[in-house]
Amino acid sequence: MSILRGPILRVAQNGWFQAVATRSPAGRAVARRFVAGETLDEAMEVVRKLAGEGFSTILNLLGESVRTPEHAKAAADAYTRSIREIRAQPGLDCAVSVKPSQLGLDLSSALCLAELERILEEAEEAGIWVEIDMEASASVDRTLAVFREARARHERVGVCLQAYLRRTATDVFELPEGSRVRLVKGAYLEPPEVALQRRRDVDRAYARLFVTLLALGHSVDVATHDPRLLDGVRRYLATHPADRARVEFQMLYGIRRDLQRRLASEGYPVRVYVPYGTEWYPYLTRRLAERPANLWFFVSSLARELRPGG
Ligand SMILES: Cc1cc2nc3c(=O)[nH]c(=O)nc-3n(C[C@H](O)[C@H](O)[C@H](O)COP(=O)(O)OP(=O)(O)OC[C@H]3O[C@@H](n4cnc5c(N)ncnc54)[C@H](O)[C@@H]3O)c2cc1C
């Protein structure tokens, strides 16, 4: 992991920086590289275009850490609208991904579960998968509890697990039978007692978790752009062809399109995570922190705009 990740995420949380970045045309332009648009219509256009190129998709309405039950309800309403929109387009393989804190997890688990339930009912009728994103480590217990309850009532609900968390090595043994798990490295700033800090350790944990999840009978969405991990997964599948039906590749919109195309052309299922909405700032900062070159591009675009006469 980049040593600049911590400082970048801390600076990004500064209120002044956030205000400048979100209001400036340069900030919005950089966000457009990673975000499909601000409206559902714009996102659906991207979803249809990707479908035409042979990719399935997973739609995510940006937004997190809501402060009132009304905001949680509004987010769930927006998700049910997006599910109806997906359903109206026959043959489109598009799932949805929700953030627990966007559905009110920080207010109460019961609220989050109730809002998630509304989304799952709508999705079940439409035969659409819903995946639960994983956020900062303090919410993992509550998120997994919500997932277990939801999974007891619905087939098509999956959850994300983060390879950098030390606890994930045991969490994988406590999942409901035949779960669908999106395996990621992890995008939040976590202390060493909670999360592995060295890239090599995270990559090793990722590979171990991938094999363990499959051995335990779960399905794995391999959500990474790391060419070495992707090669390892392809080699594994070549020698374990029976596991192929339980593995899908997932990548983020706008990142490593070369790898997305290569895997799809080799016949692997590739799903692109398509975020949309007006609340793109926290998502963008995580993408900037993953790759300092992105930050450099972002800061220089802002600086050009802020320069007198610029
Ligand atoms: C579909 C999907 C869903 C996700 N959901 C979650 C979630 O719910 N919770 C969570 O904590 N994290 C989530 N993540 C993010 C994840 O945890 C990582 O932070 C992110 O994927 C970057 O790590 P990497 O695995 O690609 O490997 P890295 O080692 O970080 O990157 C490997 C290569 O990918 C490219 N790359 C990676 N990131 C960027 C970037 N931002 N810009 C440009 N190039 C880049 C670079 O070429 C880099 O060398 C998700 C990721 C994906 C793909």
Coordinates of C-alpha atoms and ligand atoms in Angstrom, one line a residue:
M1 CA 0.0 0.0 0.0
S2 CA 1.2 3.5 -0.8
I3 CA 2.9 5.3 2.2
L4 CA 1.1 8.4 1.1
R5 CA -2.3 6.8 1.7
G6 CA -2.7 8.0 5.3
P7 CA -1.6 11.6 4.7
I8 CA -3.8 11.8 1.6
L9 CA -6.9 10.6 3.4
R10 CA -6.3 13.0 6.3
V11 CA -5.8 16.0 4.0
A12 CA -8.9 15.0 2.1
Q13 CA -11.0 15.2 5.3
N14 CA -10.1 18.9 5.7
G15 CA -13.4 20.9 5.3
W16 CA -11.8 23.7 3.3
F17 CA -10.2 21.3 0.8
Q18 CA -13.4 19.4 0.4
A19 CA -15.4 22.5 -0.3
V20 CA -12.9 23.7 -2.9
A21 CA -12.7 20.3 -4.6
T22 CA -16.4 19.6 -4.8
R23 CA -17.4 23.1 -6.0
S24 CA -14.7 23.5 -8.7
P25 CA -15.1 22.3 -12.3
A26 CA -11.7 20.7 -12.1
G27 CA -12.7 18.6 -9.1
R28 CA -15.8 17.5 -10.9
A29 CA -13.9 16.7 -14.1
V30 CA -11.5 14.5 -12.2
A31 CA -14.4 12.8 -10.4
R32 CA -15.9 11.9 -13.8
R33 CA -13.0 9.6 -14.5
F34 CA -14.2 7.4 -11.6
V35 CA -17.9 8.2 -11.4
A36 CA -20.5 7.4 -14.1
G37 CA -22.5 10.6 -13.5
E38 CA -24.6 12.5 -11.0
T39 CA -28.0 11.0 -12.1
L40 CA -29.5 7.5 -12.5
D41 CA -30.1 8.2 -16.2
E42 CA -26.4 9.0 -16.7
A43 CA -25.4 5.8 -14.8
M44 CA -27.8 3.7 -16.8
E45 CA -26.3 5.0 -20.0
V46 CA -22.9 3.8 -18.8
V47 CA -24.4 0.5 -17.7
R48 CA -25.9 -0.1 -21.2
K49 CA -22.7 0.9 -22.9
L50 CA -20.7 -1.6 -20.7
A51 CA -23.3 -4.3 -21.4
G52 CA -22.7 -3.7 -25.1
E53 CA -19.0 -4.3 -24.6
G54 CA -19.7 -7.6 -22.8
F55 CA -19.5 -6.5 -19.1
S56 CA -22.0 -7.1 -16.4
T57 CA -22.3 -4.2 -13.9
I58 CA -23.0 -3.4 -10.3
L59 CA -24.6 0.0 -9.6
N60 CA -23.8 2.0 -6.5
L61 CA -25.5 5.2 -5.4
L62 CA -22.8 7.3 -3.8
G63 CA -23.4 8.4 -0.2
E64 CA -22.4 7.2 3.3
S65 CA -22.8 7.9 7.0
V66 CA -26.4 9.3 6.9
R67 CA -27.4 11.3 10.0
T68 CA -31.2 10.9 9.9
P69 CA -33.6 8.0 9.3
E70 CA -35.2 10.2 6.5
H71 CA -31.8 10.2 4.6
A72 CA -31.6 6.4 5.0
K73 CA -35.1 6.0 3.7
A74 CA -34.3 8.3 0.7
A75 CA -31.3 6.2 -0.1
A76 CA -33.3 3.0 0.0
D77 CA -36.0 4.7 -2.2
A78 CA -33.3 5.6 -4.7
Y79 CA -32.1 2.0 -4.8
T80 CA -35.6 0.6 -5.4
R81 CA -36.0 3.1 -8.2
S82 CA -32.7 1.9 -9.8
I83 CA -33.9 -1.7 -9.4
R84 CA -37.1 -0.9 -11.3
E85 CA -35.0 0.8 -14.0
I86 CA -32.7 -2.2 -14.4
R87 CA -35.7 -4.5 -14.5
A88 CA -37.3 -2.4 -17.3
Q89 CA -34.4 -3.4 -19.5
P90 CA -34.7 -7.1 -20.2
G91 CA -31.5 -9.1 -20.4
L92 CA -29.4 -6.5 -18.6
D93 CA -27.1 -8.2 -15.9
C94 CA -26.8 -5.4 -13.4
A95 CA -26.6 -5.9 -9.6
V96 CA -26.7 -3.2 -7.0
S97 CA -24.3 -2.4 -4.1
V98 CA -25.2 -0.7 -0.9
K99 CA -23.2 0.9 1.9
P100 CA -24.6 0.0 5.3
S101 CA -23.9 3.5 6.7
Q102 CA -25.9 4.9 3.8
L103 CA -28.9 2.9 5.0
G104 CA -28.6 4.1 8.6
L105 CA -26.2 1.6 10.2
D106 CA -24.6 4.3 12.4
L107 CA -28.1 5.2 13.7
S108 CA -29.2 1.7 14.4
S109 CA -28.8 -1.8 13.0
A110 CA -32.6 -2.3 13.0
L111 CA -33.0 0.8 10.7
C112 CA -30.4 -0.4 8.3
L113 CA -31.9 -3.9 8.2
A114 CA -35.4 -2.5 7.6
E115 CA -34.2 -0.3 4.7
L116 CA -32.1 -3.1 3.3
E117 CA -35.1 -5.4 3.5
R118 CA -37.1 -3.1 1.3
I119 CA -34.3 -3.1 -1.3
L120 CA -34.0 -6.9 -1.2
E121 CA -37.8 -7.4 -1.6
E122 CA -37.7 -5.2 -4.8
A123 CA -34.6 -7.0 -6.0
E124 CA -35.9 -10.5 -5.3
E125 CA -38.9 -9.9 -7.5
A126 CA -36.6 -8.7 -10.3
G127 CA -34.0 -11.5 -9.8
I128 CA -31.3 -8.9 -9.1
W129 CA -28.4 -9.4 -6.8
V130 CA -27.6 -7.0 -3.9
E131 CA -24.2 -6.8 -2.5
I132 CA -23.3 -5.1 0.8
D133 CA -20.1 -3.0 0.7
M134 CA -17.8 -3.1 3.7
E135 CA -16.8 0.2 5.3
A136 CA -14.4 1.1 8.2
S137 CA -13.5 -1.6 10.7
A138 CA -15.7 -0.3 13.5
S139 CA -18.7 -1.3 11.5
V140 CA -17.7 -4.9 10.5
D141 CA -19.5 -6.7 13.3
R142 CA -22.7 -4.9 12.7
T143 CA -22.5 -5.2 8.9
L144 CA -21.9 -9.0 9.1
A145 CA -24.9 -9.3 11.5
V146 CA -27.1 -7.4 9.1
F147 CA -25.8 -9.6 6.3
R148 CA -26.6 -12.8 8.2
E149 CA -30.1 -11.7 9.0
A150 CA -30.7 -10.6 5.4
R151 CA -29.2 -13.9 4.1
A152 CA -31.6 -15.9 6.2
R153 CA -34.5 -14.4 4.3
H154 CA -33.0 -13.8 0.8
E155 CA -30.8 -15.9 -1.6
R156 CA -29.4 -13.1 -3.7
V157 CA -27.5 -11.0 -1.2
G158 CA -23.7 -11.0 -0.8
V159 CA -21.2 -9.2 1.3
C160 CA -17.8 -7.7 0.9
L161 CA -14.8 -8.8 3.0
Q162 CA -11.5 -6.9 3.3
A163 CA -8.2 -8.9 3.1
Y164 CA -6.2 -6.3 5.1
L165 CA -8.3 -6.8 8.2
R166 CA -6.7 -9.3 10.6
R167 CA -10.1 -10.5 11.7
T168 CA -11.2 -11.6 8.2
A169 CA -9.1 -14.8 8.6
T170 CA -11.7 -15.9 11.2
D171 CA -14.7 -14.1 9.8
V172 CA -14.7 -16.4 6.7
F173 CA -15.5 -19.4 9.0
E174 CA -18.6 -17.7 10.3
L175 CA -20.4 -17.0 7.1
P176 CA -23.8 -18.5 6.2
E177 CA -23.4 -21.6 4.0
G178 CA -22.9 -20.9 0.3
S179 CA -22.4 -17.2 0.7
R180 CA -21.4 -14.8 -2.1
V181 CA -18.4 -12.8 -1.0
R182 CA -16.7 -9.9 -2.7
L183 CA -13.1 -10.1 -1.7
V184 CA -11.2 -6.7 -1.7
K185 CA -7.9 -5.5 -0.3
G186 CA -9.6 -2.8 1.8
A187 CA -9.8 1.0 1.2
Y188 CA -10.0 2.6 4.6
L189 CA -7.3 4.0 6.9
E190 CA -6.9 1.4 9.7
P191 CA -4.3 1.1 12.5
P192 CA -1.7 -1.7 12.6
E193 CA -3.5 -3.6 15.3
V194 CA -6.6 -3.9 13.1
A195 CA -5.2 -4.2 9.6
L196 CA -2.1 -5.4 7.8
Q197 CA 0.0 -2.4 6.7
R198 CA 2.5 -3.9 4.2
R199 CA 1.4 -4.5 0.7
R200 CA 3.1 -7.9 0.5
D201 CA 1.2 -9.1 3.6
V202 CA -2.2 -7.9 2.3
D203 CA -1.5 -9.6 -1.0
R204 CA -0.7 -12.9 0.7
A205 CA -3.8 -12.6 2.9
Y206 CA -5.8 -12.0 -0.2
A207 CA -4.6 -15.2 -1.9
R208 CA -5.1 -17.3 1.2
L209 CA -8.6 -15.9 1.7
F210 CA -9.5 -16.6 -1.9
V211 CA -8.6 -20.3 -1.6
T212 CA -10.2 -20.6 1.8
L213 CA -13.5 -19.1 0.7
L214 CA -13.7 -21.5 -2.2
A215 CA -12.8 -24.5 -0.1
L216 CA -15.6 -23.6 2.4
G217 CA -18.1 -23.7 -0.5
H218 CA -18.6 -19.9 -0.9
S219 CA -18.6 -18.0 -4.2
V220 CA -16.0 -15.3 -4.6
D221 CA -16.1 -12.0 -6.5
V222 CA -12.4 -11.3 -7.1
A223 CA -12.5 -7.5 -6.8
T224 CA -9.0 -6.2 -7.5
H225 CA -7.0 -4.6 -10.3
D226 CA -3.8 -6.2 -9.1
P227 CA -2.3 -8.0 -12.1
R228 CA -0.3 -10.5 -9.9
L229 CA -3.3 -11.5 -7.9
L230 CA -5.4 -11.8 -11.0
D231 CA -2.8 -14.0 -12.6
G232 CA -2.7 -16.2 -9.5
V233 CA -6.5 -16.6 -9.7
R234 CA -6.4 -17.5 -13.3
R235 CA -3.7 -20.1 -12.7
Y236 CA -5.8 -21.5 -9.8
L237 CA -8.9 -21.7 -12.0
A238 CA -6.9 -23.5 -14.8
T239 CA -6.1 -26.3 -12.3
H240 CA -9.5 -26.2 -10.5
P241 CA -12.0 -25.8 -13.4
A242 CA -14.9 -27.0 -11.3
D243 CA -14.5 -23.8 -9.1
R244 CA -14.9 -21.6 -12.1
A245 CA -18.7 -21.3 -11.8
R246 CA -18.2 -19.8 -8.3
V247 CA -15.8 -17.0 -9.3
E248 CA -16.4 -13.7 -11.0
F249 CA -14.0 -10.8 -11.5
Q250 CA -15.0 -7.3 -10.4
M251 CA -13.3 -4.0 -11.1
L252 CA -14.1 -0.3 -10.6
Y253 CA -15.4 1.9 -13.3
G254 CA -12.6 3.9 -14.9
I255 CA -9.7 1.8 -13.5
R256 CA -7.5 -0.7 -15.5
R257 CA -9.9 -0.9 -18.4
D258 CA -7.1 -2.8 -20.2
L259 CA -7.3 -5.6 -17.6
Q260 CA -11.1 -5.6 -17.7
R261 CA -11.1 -6.0 -21.5
R262 CA -8.4 -8.7 -21.3
L263 CA -10.2 -10.9 -18.8
A264 CA -13.5 -10.5 -20.7
S265 CA -11.9 -11.4 -24.0
E266 CA -10.5 -14.6 -22.3
G267 CA -14.1 -15.6 -21.5
Y268 CA -14.1 -14.8 -17.7
P269 CA -17.2 -13.0 -16.3
V270 CA -16.2 -9.4 -15.5
R271 CA -18.5 -7.1 -13.6
V272 CA -17.8 -3.3 -13.5
Y273 CA -18.7 -1.4 -10.3
V274 CA -20.5 1.7 -11.5
P275 CA -20.9 4.5 -8.9
Y276 CA -23.1 7.5 -9.5
G277 CA -24.6 10.4 -7.6
T278 CA -23.7 13.8 -6.2
E279 CA -22.0 12.6 -3.1
W280 CA -18.8 11.5 -4.9
Y281 CA -16.2 13.2 -2.7
P282 CA -15.4 10.4 -0.1
Y283 CA -15.4 7.8 -2.9
L284 CA -13.0 10.0 -5.0
T285 CA -10.6 10.5 -2.0
R286 CA -10.3 6.7 -1.6
R287 CA -9.4 6.3 -5.3
L288 CA -6.9 9.2 -5.0
A289 CA -5.3 7.6 -2.0
E290 CA -4.8 4.3 -3.8
R291 CA -2.7 5.9 -6.4
P292 CA -0.6 9.0 -5.7
A293 CA -0.4 9.8 -9.5
N294 CA -4.2 10.3 -9.4
L295 CA -3.7 12.8 -6.5
W296 CA -1.1 14.7 -8.5
F297 CA -3.4 15.0 -11.4
F298 CA -6.2 16.2 -9.1
V299 CA -4.2 18.7 -7.2
S300 CA -2.6 20.2 -10.4
S301 CA -6.0 20.5 -12.0
L302 CA -7.3 22.4 -8.9
A303 CA -4.2 24.6 -8.7
R304 CA -4.6 25.6 -12.4
E305 CA -8.1 26.6 -11.7
L306 CA -7.3 28.5 -8.4
R307 CA -4.4 30.4 -10.0
P308 CA -5.2 34.1 -10.7
G309 CA -6.4 34.3 -14.3
G310 CA -6.3 30.5 -14.4
Ligands
LIG1 C1 -15.6 -4.0 -7.4 C2 -14.9 -3.4 -6.2 C3 -15.6 -3.2 -5.1 C4 -15.0 -2.7 -3.9 N1 -15.7 -2.5 -2.8 C5 -15.0 -2.2 -1.6 C6 -15.7 -2.2 -0.4 O1 -16.9 -2.5 -0.3 N2 -14.9 -1.9 0.7 C7 -13.6 -1.6 0.6 O2 -13.0 -1.3 1.7 N3 -13.0 -1.5 -0.6 C8 -13.6 -1.8 -1.7 N4 -13.0 -1.8 -2.9 C9 -11.7 -1.1 -3.0 C10 -10.5 -2.1 -2.6 O3 -10.5 -2.3 -1.3 C11 -9.2 -1.4 -3.0 O4 -9.0 -0.3 -2.3 C12 -9.0 -1.1 -4.5 O5 -9.6 -2.1 -5.3 C13 -7.6 -0.9 -4.9 O6 -6.8 -2.0 -4.6 P1 -6.4 -3.2 -5.7 O7 -7.0 -4.4 -5.2 O8 -6.9 -2.8 -7.1 O9 -4.9 -3.3 -5.6 P2 -3.7 -2.2 -5.7 O10 -2.5 -2.9 -5.3 O11 -4.1 -1.0 -4.9 O12 -3.7 -1.8 -7.2 C14 -3.3 -2.6 -8.3 C15 -3.2 -1.9 -9.6 O13 -4.5 -1.4 -9.9 C16 -4.5 -0.1 -10.4 N5 -5.2 0.8 -9.5 C17 -5.7 0.5 -8.2 N6 -6.4 1.5 -7.7 C18 -6.3 2.5 -8.6 C19 -6.8 3.8 -8.7 N7 -7.5 4.4 -7.7 N8 -6.6 4.6 -9.8 C20 -5.9 4.1 -10.8 N9 -5.4 2.8 -10.8 C21 -5.6 2.1 -9.8 C22 -3.0 0.3 -10.5 O14 -2.6 0.0 -11.8 C23 -2.4 -0.6 -9.4 O15 -1.0 -0.9 -9.7 C24 -13.6 -2.3 -4.0 C25 -12.9 -2.6 -5.2 C26 -13.5 -3.1 -6.3 C27 -12.7 -3.5 -7.5

